[in-house]
XYZ file of C-alpha atoms in Angstrom:
398
model
C 0.000 0.000 0.000
C 2.833 2.377 0.891
C 4.634 1.637 -2.378
C 1.519 2.417 -4.470
C 1.105 5.775 -2.655
C 4.689 6.763 -3.271
C 4.468 5.909 -6.953
C 1.226 7.897 -7.283
C 2.715 10.974 -5.671
C 5.779 10.823 -7.846
C 3.839 10.716 -11.055
C 1.036 13.215 -10.216
C 2.434 15.980 -8.009
C 4.938 18.635 -9.137
C 8.442 18.442 -7.766
C 8.089 21.555 -5.611
C 4.947 20.171 -3.925
C 6.024 16.573 -3.796
C 7.632 15.594 -0.473
C 9.207 12.527 -2.030
C 10.992 14.570 -4.664
C 12.273 17.060 -2.093
C 14.061 14.211 -0.302
C 15.965 13.260 -3.426
C 19.287 14.733 -4.654
C 18.635 18.223 -6.133
C 20.759 17.321 -9.142
C 18.807 14.178 -10.074
C 15.318 14.805 -8.731
C 14.018 16.222 -12.044
C 14.972 13.066 -13.914
C 14.756 9.403 -13.196
C 17.861 7.541 -12.031
C 20.043 6.662 -14.986
C 20.190 3.032 -15.872
C 23.587 1.572 -16.624
C 24.069 0.845 -20.279
C 26.746 -0.075 -22.749
C 27.487 3.649 -23.333
C 28.291 4.305 -19.716
C 32.030 4.802 -19.281
C 33.720 1.945 -17.498
C 34.508 2.668 -13.928
C 32.064 5.573 -13.668
C 29.349 5.800 -11.083
C 25.905 5.862 -12.776
C 24.514 7.808 -9.869
C 27.022 10.642 -10.467
C 26.384 11.064 -14.228
C 25.107 14.406 -15.477
C 21.405 14.202 -16.209
C 21.828 15.614 -19.732
C 24.923 13.676 -20.753
C 26.471 10.360 -20.123
C 29.759 11.948 -18.908
C 30.669 11.741 -15.259
C 30.557 14.851 -13.097
C 33.889 16.328 -11.919
C 34.123 15.863 -8.229
C 35.848 18.758 -6.345
C 37.236 17.617 -3.057
C 35.929 19.646 -0.180
C 38.274 22.201 1.384
C 39.416 21.006 4.772
C 38.483 23.302 7.607
C 41.279 25.446 9.039
C 43.082 23.852 11.882
C 44.340 25.669 14.918
C 48.164 25.862 15.367
C 49.649 23.500 17.878
C 49.290 24.866 21.348
C 52.271 26.548 22.903
C 53.804 24.987 25.944
C 51.919 26.106 28.965
C 53.488 27.277 32.132
C 52.158 26.010 35.435
C 50.077 29.193 35.695
C 48.417 28.602 32.346
C 50.341 31.334 30.494
C 52.535 30.803 27.455
C 56.123 30.261 28.497
C 58.864 32.587 27.168
C 62.509 32.071 26.333
C 65.186 32.991 28.898
C 66.330 35.902 26.694
C 62.816 37.336 26.613
C 62.534 36.966 30.363
C 65.839 38.825 30.926
C 65.267 41.499 28.282
C 61.548 42.128 27.823
C 60.491 43.586 24.510
C 60.250 47.360 24.362
C 58.031 49.401 22.037
C 59.451 49.309 18.508
C 61.878 46.521 19.376
C 61.977 42.840 18.651
C 62.473 39.955 21.055
C 64.771 40.561 23.979
C 64.570 44.336 23.436
C 66.555 44.326 20.174
C 65.711 46.736 17.425
C 64.929 45.136 14.081
C 68.142 45.084 12.060
C 70.164 46.440 14.981
C 72.656 43.624 14.879
C 73.540 44.338 11.258
C 73.879 48.047 11.963
C 76.167 47.393 14.888
C 78.220 44.972 12.823
C 78.649 47.503 10.037
C 79.630 50.293 12.417
C 82.034 47.985 14.221
C 83.627 46.974 10.922
C 84.015 50.619 9.964
C 85.638 51.426 13.297
C 87.983 48.472 12.983
C 88.926 49.500 9.442
C 89.718 53.053 10.534
C 91.439 51.849 13.676
C 93.496 49.423 11.627
C 94.896 52.227 9.462
C 95.633 54.368 12.507
C 97.128 51.363 14.287
C 99.483 50.627 11.403
C 100.646 54.254 11.291
C 101.102 54.208 15.060
C 103.221 51.057 14.917
C 105.308 52.380 12.031
C 105.982 55.662 13.838
C 107.151 54.038 17.061
C 109.293 51.575 15.115
C 111.339 54.396 13.542
C 114.873 54.519 14.860
C 117.985 56.307 13.688
C 119.223 59.699 12.534
C 117.904 62.057 9.883
C 118.024 65.791 9.139
C 115.379 68.495 8.814
C 115.523 72.054 7.561
C 115.229 74.688 10.276
C 113.703 77.945 9.008
C 114.497 81.398 10.292
C 112.507 82.439 13.366
C 111.677 79.486 15.635
C 114.138 77.984 18.066
C 115.568 74.527 17.564
C 113.377 73.231 20.396
C 110.263 74.713 18.762
C 111.112 72.997 15.468
C 111.542 69.710 17.281
C 108.190 70.079 19.058
C 106.433 70.899 15.795
C 107.959 67.834 14.156
C 106.793 65.635 17.023
C 103.257 67.054 16.923
C 102.942 66.434 13.174
C 104.118 62.829 13.490
C 101.839 62.042 16.434
C 98.866 63.617 14.668
C 99.519 61.576 11.517
C 99.723 58.391 13.598
C 96.442 59.234 15.329
C 98.011 59.490 18.794
C 95.892 61.845 20.908
C 97.930 63.584 23.603
C 95.265 66.112 24.738
C 98.001 68.224 26.247
C 99.365 65.303 28.239
C 103.136 65.645 28.082
C 103.712 62.141 29.432
C 101.925 60.616 26.455
C 103.812 62.790 23.983
C 107.090 61.814 25.605
C 106.541 58.208 24.595
C 107.967 59.258 21.220
C 111.686 59.632 21.801
C 113.125 62.400 19.675
C 115.993 64.887 20.037
C 118.319 67.127 18.036
C 122.087 67.068 17.808
C 122.947 70.757 18.092
C 121.190 74.071 18.714
C 120.791 76.594 15.921
C 120.076 80.220 16.816
C 116.561 81.492 16.165
C 117.793 83.705 13.338
C 119.810 80.879 11.786
C 118.682 78.412 9.152
C 119.907 75.110 7.775
C 120.559 71.527 8.819
C 119.168 70.307 12.132
C 120.068 66.690 12.796
C 117.343 64.729 14.597
C 117.543 61.428 16.407
C 114.436 59.288 16.821
C 113.935 56.140 18.859
C 117.250 54.498 19.669
C 118.918 57.020 17.389
C 118.852 59.564 20.220
C 121.800 57.676 21.740
C 123.811 58.278 18.579
C 123.559 62.066 18.583
C 126.643 62.782 20.676
C 128.775 59.869 19.531
C 128.206 60.181 15.786
C 127.950 63.973 15.475
C 131.194 64.850 17.179
C 132.601 65.738 13.778
C 132.716 69.051 12.016
C 129.973 71.477 10.993
C 129.932 73.871 8.072
C 128.342 77.332 8.029
C 127.894 80.184 5.599
C 127.862 83.515 7.423
C 127.307 87.080 6.221
C 128.967 89.764 8.337
C 128.423 93.523 8.479
C 131.338 95.872 9.127
C 130.953 99.087 11.114
C 128.129 98.060 13.522
C 128.118 96.029 16.736
C 125.092 94.716 18.665
C 124.514 93.280 22.111
C 123.584 89.890 20.690
C 126.404 89.969 18.092
C 123.830 89.464 15.307
C 121.088 91.406 13.510
C 118.467 90.674 16.203
C 120.143 92.793 18.876
C 120.416 96.481 19.632
C 123.245 98.469 18.124
C 125.814 99.183 20.788
C 128.656 100.623 18.713
C 129.399 102.103 15.268
C 132.827 102.610 13.687
C 134.156 103.460 10.231
C 135.235 100.601 8.001
C 136.438 102.354 4.829
C 140.035 101.438 5.520
C 139.361 97.695 5.414
C 140.422 95.951 2.203
C 139.846 92.446 0.930
C 143.487 91.579 1.515
C 143.285 92.810 5.094
C 140.277 90.619 5.714
C 141.899 87.524 4.184
C 145.026 87.991 6.270
C 143.008 88.321 9.474
C 141.215 85.057 8.788
C 144.456 83.167 9.168
C 144.569 84.125 12.843
C 141.248 82.373 13.491
C 142.124 79.047 11.909
C 143.107 75.970 13.895
C 142.848 75.609 17.675
C 141.914 78.964 19.177
C 140.373 80.413 22.326
C 136.894 81.913 22.078
C 134.664 83.811 24.518
C 131.004 82.724 24.193
C 128.405 85.503 23.728
C 126.210 86.592 26.629
C 123.069 85.913 24.613
C 123.458 82.166 24.418
C 121.972 78.950 25.740
C 124.856 78.485 28.135
C 123.565 78.334 31.685
C 124.377 79.907 35.008
C 122.758 78.480 38.144
C 120.369 76.480 35.968
C 119.205 79.425 33.826
C 120.256 80.475 30.366
C 122.533 83.476 30.126
C 120.233 85.053 27.543
C 117.292 84.811 29.977
C 119.276 86.491 32.755
C 120.429 89.303 30.453
C 116.898 89.980 29.194
C 115.724 90.315 32.786
C 118.326 93.022 33.308
C 120.516 91.022 35.652
C 124.242 91.578 35.659
C 125.889 88.656 33.924
C 129.579 88.117 33.496
C 130.821 86.615 30.288
C 131.969 83.044 30.377
C 135.705 82.615 30.252
C 137.369 81.861 26.946
C 137.383 78.191 26.015
C 139.269 76.209 23.395
C 137.542 75.606 20.047
C 138.668 74.303 16.695
C 138.298 75.845 13.245
C 139.122 73.406 10.447
C 138.816 75.882 7.594
C 137.881 79.526 7.144
C 137.651 81.281 3.777
C 136.335 84.550 2.354
C 133.755 83.926 -0.363
C 132.628 87.456 -1.109
C 133.581 91.006 -0.071
C 131.275 93.918 -0.850
C 131.828 96.478 1.926
C 130.293 96.681 4.400
C 129.174 93.063 3.797
C 131.423 90.016 3.619
C 130.608 86.304 3.298
C 132.514 83.536 5.060
C 132.588 79.760 4.793
C 133.409 78.179 8.141
C 134.092 74.576 9.082
C 134.414 74.125 12.827
C 134.030 71.708 15.701
C 131.508 71.564 18.520
C 130.870 74.507 20.843
C 131.934 77.116 18.287
C 129.996 80.394 17.921
C 130.108 82.001 14.464
C 128.680 85.223 15.969
C 131.712 85.542 18.192
C 133.993 84.861 15.221
C 132.485 87.736 13.179
C 132.697 90.097 16.154
C 136.323 89.164 16.803
C 137.209 89.697 13.116
C 135.774 93.226 13.294
C 137.829 94.044 16.357
C 140.995 92.676 14.725
C 140.383 95.030 11.759
C 140.168 98.041 14.124
C 136.451 98.398 13.578
C 133.415 96.427 14.651
C 131.184 93.853 12.998
C 128.017 91.830 13.561
C 126.587 88.780 11.905
C 123.584 89.344 9.597
C 122.779 85.820 8.371
C 123.846 82.296 9.262
C 123.130 79.017 7.492
C 124.338 75.612 8.601
C 125.141 73.759 5.392
C 126.549 70.550 6.872
C 126.428 68.693 10.165
C 128.477 65.543 10.305
C 127.642 63.597 7.138
C 124.295 65.397 6.686
C 124.196 68.126 4.056
C 121.603 70.823 3.420
C 121.113 69.985 -0.244
C 120.853 66.207 0.033
C 119.468 65.276 3.435
C 117.507 68.120 5.074
C 113.739 67.513 4.942
C 111.534 70.589 4.641
C 108.314 70.828 6.617
C 106.122 69.535 3.774
C 108.013 66.242 3.999
C 107.717 65.775 7.745
C 105.680 62.580 7.365
C 106.179 59.067 8.669
C 106.866 57.591 5.233
C 109.298 60.332 4.197
C 111.221 60.054 7.455
C 111.343 56.270 7.136
C 112.902 56.615 3.684
C 115.299 59.267 4.950
C 116.366 57.028 7.820
C 117.239 54.227 5.418
C 119.288 56.646 3.322
C 120.963 58.464 6.184
C 121.919 55.412 8.213
C 123.933 54.216 5.228
C 126.214 57.193 5.893
C 127.638 55.331 8.894
C 128.911 52.053 7.421
C 131.388 51.472 10.212
C 128.838 51.926 13.016
C 126.667 49.164 14.449
C 123.082 48.975 13.324
C 120.657 51.093 15.320
C 118.512 48.013 15.767
C 121.163 46.464 18.020
C 121.224 49.305 20.519
C 119.724 48.791 23.953
C 116.148 50.005 24.269
C 115.683 52.992 26.557
C 112.767 53.618 28.857
C 109.682 54.383 26.729
C 108.773 57.407 28.823
C 112.015 59.285 28.175
C 112.411 62.089 25.686
C 115.967 62.723 24.634
C 116.704 66.307 23.642
C 120.257 67.417 23.129
C 120.801 71.015 24.139
C 124.435 71.255 23.051
C 125.008 74.773 21.783
C 126.765 75.585 18.570
């Protein structure tokens, strides 16, 4: 009975009002179930064939529902546990885990590499500077003292090496440097410098002769015996001839006695004579002392000026020589210009470095060249190392 009722409803009622049709598959409820036939493709499901064709429907696999990520490890209090770094350095606004800025590590690495690169260059220059050792020569211009020239040379070398002294003399004294003989402020020419272990060679290797070119002025005397002083006396000089001057020079050749000038670096009670005289104190001249003149020649005579070439030993004052020549000619004289052209084996033309060449590399090359001038002397590398805090400065006056 139930089967007859179902068949009747299927055939008579429309699909939208037929409860039996509403229970069927929406795709196949408007057509009867397909019956398998010979045209049905093998392996296909007759129930899944399209109602208008005999081709099987394409089945799209359903999309799986999203799955929750695996739960994080829970702490005993039910909160998500954190790494030890995050516990020590909690994240700050704008920072990543453990308080680090995004990309901060790369930035620090780049800046560190840049600092190391710059420090490496400065470090190499520093090492090269403090490895310099030996003797070389610089040109001293007119005006500054020999000590001022030496200080300027040291400052330029330390600045090039990147050594910051900040006014600390103890740091600057780590660089051992000294000169082998004082030149007057108004004088120019060769100033021999010792650096490193070469400071020990200044007295032993430069005990030889020195050469000067001096220009004298007849008829005027000064308190300093040169052009920088005040005129203290004037006398006529018309009677002086070239022959007279050449004959007088013979008296000042060889081993002679000479009185040093009052304006000099010679000291009395720990102070320079020139300092005492400038303060107005009464200063007695030093007694005459033995000096040696190897050669003395007249190069030019144009009254009142005359030019001399002098080769002498240590402790000799050319100013005193010019003054003594004037007195011997029954007049007076003062020195106008003085140039040291040779000191030991160092010559003005070949060895003296001008200020534009006061660099570490130039001095290193000069050291190699100048140390070859002493073939019979031991290498400067074999000398005993002095205390690094000492600064050797020779104040021997010439």
